PDB file of C-alpha atoms and ligand atoms in Angstrom:
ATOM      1  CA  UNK A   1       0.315  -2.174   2.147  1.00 86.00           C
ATOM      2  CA  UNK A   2      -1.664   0.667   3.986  1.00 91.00           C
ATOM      3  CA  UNK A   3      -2.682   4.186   2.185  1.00 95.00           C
ATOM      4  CA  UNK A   4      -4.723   7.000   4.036  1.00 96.00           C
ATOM      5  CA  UNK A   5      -6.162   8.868   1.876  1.00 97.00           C
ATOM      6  CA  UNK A   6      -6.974  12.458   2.707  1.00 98.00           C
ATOM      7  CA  UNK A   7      -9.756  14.038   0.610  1.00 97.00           C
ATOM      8  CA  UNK A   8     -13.025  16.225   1.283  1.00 96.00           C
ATOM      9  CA  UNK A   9     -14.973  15.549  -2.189  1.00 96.00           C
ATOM     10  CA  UNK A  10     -17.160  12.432  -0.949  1.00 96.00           C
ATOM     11  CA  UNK A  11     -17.257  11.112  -4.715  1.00 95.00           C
ATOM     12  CA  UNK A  12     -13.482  11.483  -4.940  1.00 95.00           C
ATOM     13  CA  UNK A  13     -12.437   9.875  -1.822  1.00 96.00           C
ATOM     14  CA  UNK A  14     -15.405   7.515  -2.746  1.00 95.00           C
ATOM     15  CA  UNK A  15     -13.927   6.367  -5.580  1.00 94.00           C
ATOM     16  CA  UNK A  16     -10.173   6.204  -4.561  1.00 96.00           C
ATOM     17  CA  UNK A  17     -10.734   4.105  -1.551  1.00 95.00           C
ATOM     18  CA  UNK A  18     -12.820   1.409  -4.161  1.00 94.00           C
ATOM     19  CA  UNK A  19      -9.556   1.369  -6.195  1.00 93.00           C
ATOM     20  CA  UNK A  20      -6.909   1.218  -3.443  1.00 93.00           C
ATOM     21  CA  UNK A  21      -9.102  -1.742  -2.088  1.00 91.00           C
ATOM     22  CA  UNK A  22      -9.671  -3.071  -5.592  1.00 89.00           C
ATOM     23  CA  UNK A  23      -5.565  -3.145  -5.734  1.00 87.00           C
ATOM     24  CA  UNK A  24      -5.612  -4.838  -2.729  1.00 86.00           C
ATOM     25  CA  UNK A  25      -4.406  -2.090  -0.448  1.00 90.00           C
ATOM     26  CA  UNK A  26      -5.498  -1.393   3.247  1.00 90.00           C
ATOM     27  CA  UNK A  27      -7.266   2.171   2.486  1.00 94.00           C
ATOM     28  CA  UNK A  28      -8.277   4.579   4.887  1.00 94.00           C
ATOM     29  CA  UNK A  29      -9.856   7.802   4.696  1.00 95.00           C
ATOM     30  CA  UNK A  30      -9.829  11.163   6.866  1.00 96.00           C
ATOM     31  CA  UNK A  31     -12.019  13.825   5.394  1.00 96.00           C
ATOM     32  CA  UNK A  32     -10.309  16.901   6.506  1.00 97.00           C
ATOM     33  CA  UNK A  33      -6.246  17.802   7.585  1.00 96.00           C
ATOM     34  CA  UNK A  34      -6.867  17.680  11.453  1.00 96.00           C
ATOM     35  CA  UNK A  35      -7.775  13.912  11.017  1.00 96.00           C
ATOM     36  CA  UNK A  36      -5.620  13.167   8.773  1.00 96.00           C
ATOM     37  CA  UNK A  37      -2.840  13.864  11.274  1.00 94.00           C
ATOM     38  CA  UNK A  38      -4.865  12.467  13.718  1.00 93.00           C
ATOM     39  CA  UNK A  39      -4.770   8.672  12.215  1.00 91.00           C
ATOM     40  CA  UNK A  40      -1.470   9.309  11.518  1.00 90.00           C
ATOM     41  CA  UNK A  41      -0.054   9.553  14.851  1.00 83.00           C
ATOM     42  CA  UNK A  42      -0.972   6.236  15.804  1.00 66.00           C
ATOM     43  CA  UNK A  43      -0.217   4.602  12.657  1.00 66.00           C
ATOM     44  CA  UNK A  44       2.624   5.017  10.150  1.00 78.00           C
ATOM     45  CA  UNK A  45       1.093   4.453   6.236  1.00 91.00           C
ATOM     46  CA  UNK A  46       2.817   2.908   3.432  1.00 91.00           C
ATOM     47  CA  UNK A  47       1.251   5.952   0.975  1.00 95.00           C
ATOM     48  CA  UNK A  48      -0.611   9.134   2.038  1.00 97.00           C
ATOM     49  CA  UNK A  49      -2.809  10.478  -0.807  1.00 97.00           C
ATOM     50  CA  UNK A  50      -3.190  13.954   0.007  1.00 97.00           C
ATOM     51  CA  UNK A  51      -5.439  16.589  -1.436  1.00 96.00           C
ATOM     52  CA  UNK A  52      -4.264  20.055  -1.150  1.00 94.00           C
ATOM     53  CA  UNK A  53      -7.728  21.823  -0.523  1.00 93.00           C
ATOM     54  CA  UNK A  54      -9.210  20.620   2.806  1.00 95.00           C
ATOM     55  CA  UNK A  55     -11.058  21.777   5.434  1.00 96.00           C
ATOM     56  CA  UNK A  56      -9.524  22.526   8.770  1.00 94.00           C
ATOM     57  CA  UNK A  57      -6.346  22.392   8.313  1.00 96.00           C
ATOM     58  CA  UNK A  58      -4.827  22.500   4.750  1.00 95.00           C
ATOM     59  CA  UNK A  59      -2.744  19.916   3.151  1.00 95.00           C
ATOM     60  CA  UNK A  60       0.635  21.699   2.934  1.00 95.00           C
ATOM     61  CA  UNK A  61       0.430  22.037   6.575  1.00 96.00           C
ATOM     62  CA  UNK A  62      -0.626  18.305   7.004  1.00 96.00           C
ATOM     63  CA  UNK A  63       2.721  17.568   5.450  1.00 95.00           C
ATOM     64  CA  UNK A  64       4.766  20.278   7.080  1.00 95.00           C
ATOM     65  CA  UNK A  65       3.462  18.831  10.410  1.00 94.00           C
ATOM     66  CA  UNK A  66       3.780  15.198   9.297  1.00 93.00           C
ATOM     67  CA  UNK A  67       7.371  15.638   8.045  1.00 92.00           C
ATOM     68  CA  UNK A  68       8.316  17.674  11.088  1.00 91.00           C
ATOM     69  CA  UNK A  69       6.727  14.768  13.804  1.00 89.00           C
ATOM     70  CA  UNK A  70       9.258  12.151  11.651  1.00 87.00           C
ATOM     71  CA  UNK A  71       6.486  10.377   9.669  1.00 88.00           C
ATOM     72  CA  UNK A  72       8.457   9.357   6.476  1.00 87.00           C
ATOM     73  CA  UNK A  73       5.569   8.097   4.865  1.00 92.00           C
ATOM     74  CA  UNK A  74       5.524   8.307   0.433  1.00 94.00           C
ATOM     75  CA  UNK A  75       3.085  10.983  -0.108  1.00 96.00           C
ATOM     76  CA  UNK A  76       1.204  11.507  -3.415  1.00 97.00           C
ATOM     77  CA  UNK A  77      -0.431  14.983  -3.419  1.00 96.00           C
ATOM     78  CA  UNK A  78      -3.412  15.829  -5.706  1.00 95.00           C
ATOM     79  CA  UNK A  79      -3.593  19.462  -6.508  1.00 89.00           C
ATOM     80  CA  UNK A  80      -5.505  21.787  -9.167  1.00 82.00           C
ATOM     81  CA  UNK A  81      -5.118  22.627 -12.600  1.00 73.00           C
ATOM     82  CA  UNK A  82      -3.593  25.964 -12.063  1.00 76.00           C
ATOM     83  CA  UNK A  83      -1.728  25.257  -8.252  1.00 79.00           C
ATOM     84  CA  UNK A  84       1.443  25.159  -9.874  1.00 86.00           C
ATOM     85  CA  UNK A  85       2.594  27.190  -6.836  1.00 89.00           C
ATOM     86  CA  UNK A  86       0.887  24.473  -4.469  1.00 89.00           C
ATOM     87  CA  UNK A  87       2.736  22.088  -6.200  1.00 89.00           C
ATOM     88  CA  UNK A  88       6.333  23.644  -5.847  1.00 91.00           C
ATOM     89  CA  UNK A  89       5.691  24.041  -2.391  1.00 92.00           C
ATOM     90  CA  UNK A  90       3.975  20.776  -1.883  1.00 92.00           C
ATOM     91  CA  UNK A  91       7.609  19.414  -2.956  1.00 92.00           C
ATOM     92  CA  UNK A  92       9.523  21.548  -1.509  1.00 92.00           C
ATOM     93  CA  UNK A  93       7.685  20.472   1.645  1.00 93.00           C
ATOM     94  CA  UNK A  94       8.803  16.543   1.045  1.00 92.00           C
ATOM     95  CA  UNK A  95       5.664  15.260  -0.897  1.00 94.00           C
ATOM     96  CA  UNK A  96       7.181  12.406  -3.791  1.00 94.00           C
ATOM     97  CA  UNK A  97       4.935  13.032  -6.437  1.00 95.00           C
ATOM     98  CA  UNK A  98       2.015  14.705  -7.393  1.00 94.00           C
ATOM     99  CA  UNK A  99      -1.093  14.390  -9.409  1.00 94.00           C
ATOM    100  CA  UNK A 100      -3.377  17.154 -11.089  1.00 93.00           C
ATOM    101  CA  UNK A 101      -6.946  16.961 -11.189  1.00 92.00           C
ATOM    102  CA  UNK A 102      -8.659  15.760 -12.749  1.00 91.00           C
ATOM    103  CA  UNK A 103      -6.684  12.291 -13.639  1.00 92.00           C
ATOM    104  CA  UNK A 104      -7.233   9.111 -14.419  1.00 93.00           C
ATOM    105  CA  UNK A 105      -7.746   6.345 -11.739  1.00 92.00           C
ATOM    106  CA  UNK A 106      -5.488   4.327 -14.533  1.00 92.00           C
ATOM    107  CA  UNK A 107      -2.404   7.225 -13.558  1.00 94.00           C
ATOM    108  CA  UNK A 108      -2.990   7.240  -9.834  1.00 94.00           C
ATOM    109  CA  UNK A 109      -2.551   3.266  -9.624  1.00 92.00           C
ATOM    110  CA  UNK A 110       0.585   3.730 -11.451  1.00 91.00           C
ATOM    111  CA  UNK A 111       1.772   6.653  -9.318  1.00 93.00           C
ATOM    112  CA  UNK A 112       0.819   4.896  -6.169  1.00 92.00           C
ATOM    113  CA  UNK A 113       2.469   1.808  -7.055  1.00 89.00           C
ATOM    114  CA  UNK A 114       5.992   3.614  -7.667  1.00 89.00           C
ATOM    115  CA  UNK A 115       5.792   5.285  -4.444  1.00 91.00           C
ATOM    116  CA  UNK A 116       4.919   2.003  -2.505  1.00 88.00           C
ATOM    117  CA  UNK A 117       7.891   0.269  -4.696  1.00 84.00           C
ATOM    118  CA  UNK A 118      10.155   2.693  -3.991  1.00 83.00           C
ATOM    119  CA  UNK A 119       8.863   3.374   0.031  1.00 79.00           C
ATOM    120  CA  UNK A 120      10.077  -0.348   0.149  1.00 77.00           C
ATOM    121  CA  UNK A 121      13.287  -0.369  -1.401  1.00 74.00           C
ATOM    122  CA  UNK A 122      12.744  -2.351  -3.592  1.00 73.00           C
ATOM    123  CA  UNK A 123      13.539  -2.993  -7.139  1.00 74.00           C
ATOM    124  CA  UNK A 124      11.245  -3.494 -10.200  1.00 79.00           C
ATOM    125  CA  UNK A 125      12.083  -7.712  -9.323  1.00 87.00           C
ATOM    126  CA  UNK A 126      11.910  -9.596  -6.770  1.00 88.00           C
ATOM    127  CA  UNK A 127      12.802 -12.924  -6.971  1.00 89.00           C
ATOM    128  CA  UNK A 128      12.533 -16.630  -4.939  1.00 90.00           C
ATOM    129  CA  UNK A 129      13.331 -19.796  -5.913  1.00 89.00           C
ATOM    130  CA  UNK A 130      11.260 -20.569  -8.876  1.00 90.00           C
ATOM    131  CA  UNK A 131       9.068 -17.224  -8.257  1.00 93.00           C
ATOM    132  CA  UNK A 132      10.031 -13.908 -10.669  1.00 93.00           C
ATOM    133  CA  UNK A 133       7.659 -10.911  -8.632  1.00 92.00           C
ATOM    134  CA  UNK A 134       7.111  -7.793 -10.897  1.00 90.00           C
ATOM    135  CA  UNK A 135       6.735  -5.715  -8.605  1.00 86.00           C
ATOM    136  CA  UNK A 136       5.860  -2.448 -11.153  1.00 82.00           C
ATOM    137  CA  UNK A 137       2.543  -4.659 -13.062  1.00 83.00           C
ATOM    138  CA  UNK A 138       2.267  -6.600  -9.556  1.00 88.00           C
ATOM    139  CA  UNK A 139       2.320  -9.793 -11.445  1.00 90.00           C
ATOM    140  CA  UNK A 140       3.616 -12.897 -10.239  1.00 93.00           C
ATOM    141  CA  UNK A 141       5.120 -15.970 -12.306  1.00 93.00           C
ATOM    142  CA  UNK A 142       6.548 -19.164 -11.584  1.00 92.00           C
ATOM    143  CA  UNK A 143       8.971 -20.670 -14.074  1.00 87.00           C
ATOM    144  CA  UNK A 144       7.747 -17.845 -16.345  1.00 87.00           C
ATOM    145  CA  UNK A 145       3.916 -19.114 -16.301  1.00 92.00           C
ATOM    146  CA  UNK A 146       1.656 -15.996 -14.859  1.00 94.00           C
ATOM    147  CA  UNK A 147       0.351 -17.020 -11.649  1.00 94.00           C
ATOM    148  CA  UNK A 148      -3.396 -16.278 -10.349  1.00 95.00           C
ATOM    149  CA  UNK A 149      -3.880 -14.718  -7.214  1.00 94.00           C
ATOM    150  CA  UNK A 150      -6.702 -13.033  -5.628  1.00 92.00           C
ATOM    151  CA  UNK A 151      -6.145  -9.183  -4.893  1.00 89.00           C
ATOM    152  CA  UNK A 152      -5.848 -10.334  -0.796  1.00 91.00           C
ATOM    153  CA  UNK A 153      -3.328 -13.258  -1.918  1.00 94.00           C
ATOM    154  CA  UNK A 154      -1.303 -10.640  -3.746  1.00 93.00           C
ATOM    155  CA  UNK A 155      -1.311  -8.739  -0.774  1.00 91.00           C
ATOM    156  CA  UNK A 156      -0.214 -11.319   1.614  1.00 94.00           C
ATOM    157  CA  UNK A 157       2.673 -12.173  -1.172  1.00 95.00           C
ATOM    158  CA  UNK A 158       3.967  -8.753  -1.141  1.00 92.00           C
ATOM    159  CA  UNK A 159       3.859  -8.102   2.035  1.00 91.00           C
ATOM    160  CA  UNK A 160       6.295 -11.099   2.970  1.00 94.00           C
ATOM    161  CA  UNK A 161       8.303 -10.407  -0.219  1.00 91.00           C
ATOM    162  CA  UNK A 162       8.884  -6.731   0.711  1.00 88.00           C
ATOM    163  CA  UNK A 163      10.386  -8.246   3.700  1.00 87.00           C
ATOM    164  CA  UNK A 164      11.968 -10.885   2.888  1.00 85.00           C
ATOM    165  CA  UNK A 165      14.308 -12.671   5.320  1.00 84.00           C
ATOM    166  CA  UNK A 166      12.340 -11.599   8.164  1.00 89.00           C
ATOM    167  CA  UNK A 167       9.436 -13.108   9.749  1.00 94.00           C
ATOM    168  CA  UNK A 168       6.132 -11.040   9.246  1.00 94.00           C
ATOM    169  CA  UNK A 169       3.412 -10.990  11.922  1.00 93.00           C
ATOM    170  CA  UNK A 170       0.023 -11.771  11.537  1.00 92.00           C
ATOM    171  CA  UNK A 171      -0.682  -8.350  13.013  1.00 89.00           C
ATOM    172  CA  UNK A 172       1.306  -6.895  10.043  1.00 89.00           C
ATOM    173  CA  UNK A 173      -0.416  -9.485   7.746  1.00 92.00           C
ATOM    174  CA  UNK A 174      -4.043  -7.486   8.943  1.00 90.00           C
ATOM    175  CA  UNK A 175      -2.647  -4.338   8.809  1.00 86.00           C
ATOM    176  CA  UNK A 176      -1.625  -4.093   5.466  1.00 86.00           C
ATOM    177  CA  UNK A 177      -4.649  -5.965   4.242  1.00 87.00           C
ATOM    178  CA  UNK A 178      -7.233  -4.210   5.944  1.00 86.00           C
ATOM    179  CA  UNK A 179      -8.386  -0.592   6.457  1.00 83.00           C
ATOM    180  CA  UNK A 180     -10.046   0.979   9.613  1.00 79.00           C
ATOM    181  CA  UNK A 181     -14.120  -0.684  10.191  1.00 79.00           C
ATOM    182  CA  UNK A 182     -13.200  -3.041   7.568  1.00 82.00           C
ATOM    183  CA  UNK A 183     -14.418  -6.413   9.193  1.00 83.00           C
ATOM    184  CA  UNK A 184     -10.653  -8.617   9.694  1.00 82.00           C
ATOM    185  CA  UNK A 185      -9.531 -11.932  11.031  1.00 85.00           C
ATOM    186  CA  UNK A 186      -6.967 -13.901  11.793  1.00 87.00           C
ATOM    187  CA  UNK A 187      -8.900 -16.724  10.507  1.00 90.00           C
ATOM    188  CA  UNK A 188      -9.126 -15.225   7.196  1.00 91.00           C
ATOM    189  CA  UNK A 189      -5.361 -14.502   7.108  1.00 92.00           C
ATOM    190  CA  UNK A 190      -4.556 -18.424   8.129  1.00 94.00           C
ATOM    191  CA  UNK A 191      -6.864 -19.102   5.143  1.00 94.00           C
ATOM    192  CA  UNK A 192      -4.942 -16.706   2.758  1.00 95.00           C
ATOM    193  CA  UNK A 193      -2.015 -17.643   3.403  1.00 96.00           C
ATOM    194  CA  UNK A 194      -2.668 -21.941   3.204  1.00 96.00           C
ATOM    195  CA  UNK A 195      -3.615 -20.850  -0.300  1.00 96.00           C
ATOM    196  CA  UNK A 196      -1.111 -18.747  -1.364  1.00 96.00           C
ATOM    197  CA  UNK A 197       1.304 -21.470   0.075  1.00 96.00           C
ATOM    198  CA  UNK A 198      -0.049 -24.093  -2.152  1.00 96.00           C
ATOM    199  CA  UNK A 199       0.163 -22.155  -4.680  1.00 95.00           C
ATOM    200  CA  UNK A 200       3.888 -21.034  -4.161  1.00 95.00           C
ATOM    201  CA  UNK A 201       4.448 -24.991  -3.800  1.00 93.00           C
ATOM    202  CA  UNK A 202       5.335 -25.957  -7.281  1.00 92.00           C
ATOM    203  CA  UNK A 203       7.813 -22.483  -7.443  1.00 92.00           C
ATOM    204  CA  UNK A 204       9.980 -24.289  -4.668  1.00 92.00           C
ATOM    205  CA  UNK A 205       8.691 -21.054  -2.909  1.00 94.00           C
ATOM    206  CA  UNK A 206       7.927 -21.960   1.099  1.00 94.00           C
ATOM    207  CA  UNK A 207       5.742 -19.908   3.597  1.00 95.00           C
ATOM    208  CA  UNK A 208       7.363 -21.230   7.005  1.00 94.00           C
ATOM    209  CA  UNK A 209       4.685 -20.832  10.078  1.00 94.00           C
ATOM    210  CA  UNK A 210       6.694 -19.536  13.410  1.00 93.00           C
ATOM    211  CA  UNK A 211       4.140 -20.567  16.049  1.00 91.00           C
ATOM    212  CA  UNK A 212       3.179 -17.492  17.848  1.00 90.00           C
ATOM    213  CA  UNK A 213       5.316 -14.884  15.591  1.00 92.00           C
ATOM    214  CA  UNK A 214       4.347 -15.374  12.005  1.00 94.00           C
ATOM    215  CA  UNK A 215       5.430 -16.294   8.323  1.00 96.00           C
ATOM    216  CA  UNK A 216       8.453 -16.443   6.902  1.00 94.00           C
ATOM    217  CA  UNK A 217       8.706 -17.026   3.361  1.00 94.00           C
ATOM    218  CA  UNK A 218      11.736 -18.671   1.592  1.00 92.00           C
ATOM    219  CA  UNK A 219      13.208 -20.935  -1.099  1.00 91.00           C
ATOM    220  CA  UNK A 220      11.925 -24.554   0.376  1.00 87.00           C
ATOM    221  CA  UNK A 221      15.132 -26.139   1.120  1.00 77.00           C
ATOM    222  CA  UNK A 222      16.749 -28.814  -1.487  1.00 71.00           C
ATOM    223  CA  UNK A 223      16.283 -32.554   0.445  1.00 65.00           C
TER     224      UNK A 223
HETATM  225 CA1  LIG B 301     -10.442  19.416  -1.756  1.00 66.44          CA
END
């Protein structure tokens, strides 16, 4: 999953990009409106976090521009105490939720998972063989037994979950693992994903390698 987070407060966006990451989300950042649509227009986000009050070029008019170039991305704005007008607006516009500052970290994980859940189609279970996904707590269990994964892992899982029945690419694996200048590899997907698989073993839960396309994960078929 990928989230671009657009917000000028250094400390803010500091701290939001540490939790997306910490979640296990691809996060990237833009600073002010203009590159916010900028990184954008090459790239089509799972979640924009957008604040409100930015330089440049304001964040009602990054969505108005966003919505009008087709980008149907979830976006979560962040807006003052008193911008209930902002916030009417901000709707009106197409944003899917929004957040008033300050908030918790604790809320915004919430609020950013619902979006992602819901950007996906996808309800509060998903299941495979032995596997029951939750995909509201993110928690994965296998014949009702929780299952540890590392925060990459659980990214790799969704991301093949969410599309499930379709082959994911290892190009889609990197993107929704990693954000912009964070160092990525191939190598370190291939080594994700042997894990994960070994893991998913005893669930009756397969990840099929398509040489040259990518994964495919399904039930492992009954000998
Ligand atoms: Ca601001």
């Amino acid at each position: 999953m990928r989230v671009l987070i657009v917000e000028d407060d250094p400390l803010l966006q500091d701290s939001l990009q540490r939790a997306m990451r910490a979640s296990g989300y691809a996060a990237d950042q833009a600073m002010d409106g203009e590159a916010a649509l900028r990184m954008m227009g090459g790239d089509c986000f799972d979640l924009v976090i957008l604040d409100l009050g930015l330089p440049r070029l304001d964040g009602l008019s990054v969505l108005r521009h966003m919505r009008a170039e087709g980008c149907r991305s979830p976006v979560l704005i962040l807006t003052a105490r008193d911008g209930v007008e902002d916030r009417v607006r901000g709707l009106d516009l197409g944003a899917d939720d929004y957040l008033t500052k300050p908030f918790s970290l604790a809320e915004l994980e919430a609020r950013a998972r619902a979006l992602l859940r819901r950007g996906k189609g996808s309800g509060p279970r998903i299941g495979c063989g032995g596997l029951d996904y939750d995909t509201v707590e993110r928690h994965a269990l296998v014949d009702g037994v929780p299952l540890e994964l590392s925060a990459r892992e659980l990214s790799v899982l969704e991301a093949l979950l969410f599309r499930m029945g379709r082959v994911v690419s290892k190009e889609q694996l990197l993107e929704s693992l990693y954000g912009h200048g964070e160092e990525a590899s191939v190598n370190a997907i291939e080594v994700y994903v042997h894990r994960l698989r070994k893991k998913l073993e005893p669930a009756g839960v397969a990840i099929r390698t398509l040489r040259g396309l990518g994964y495919l994960l399904e039930k492992t078929p009954s000998p």
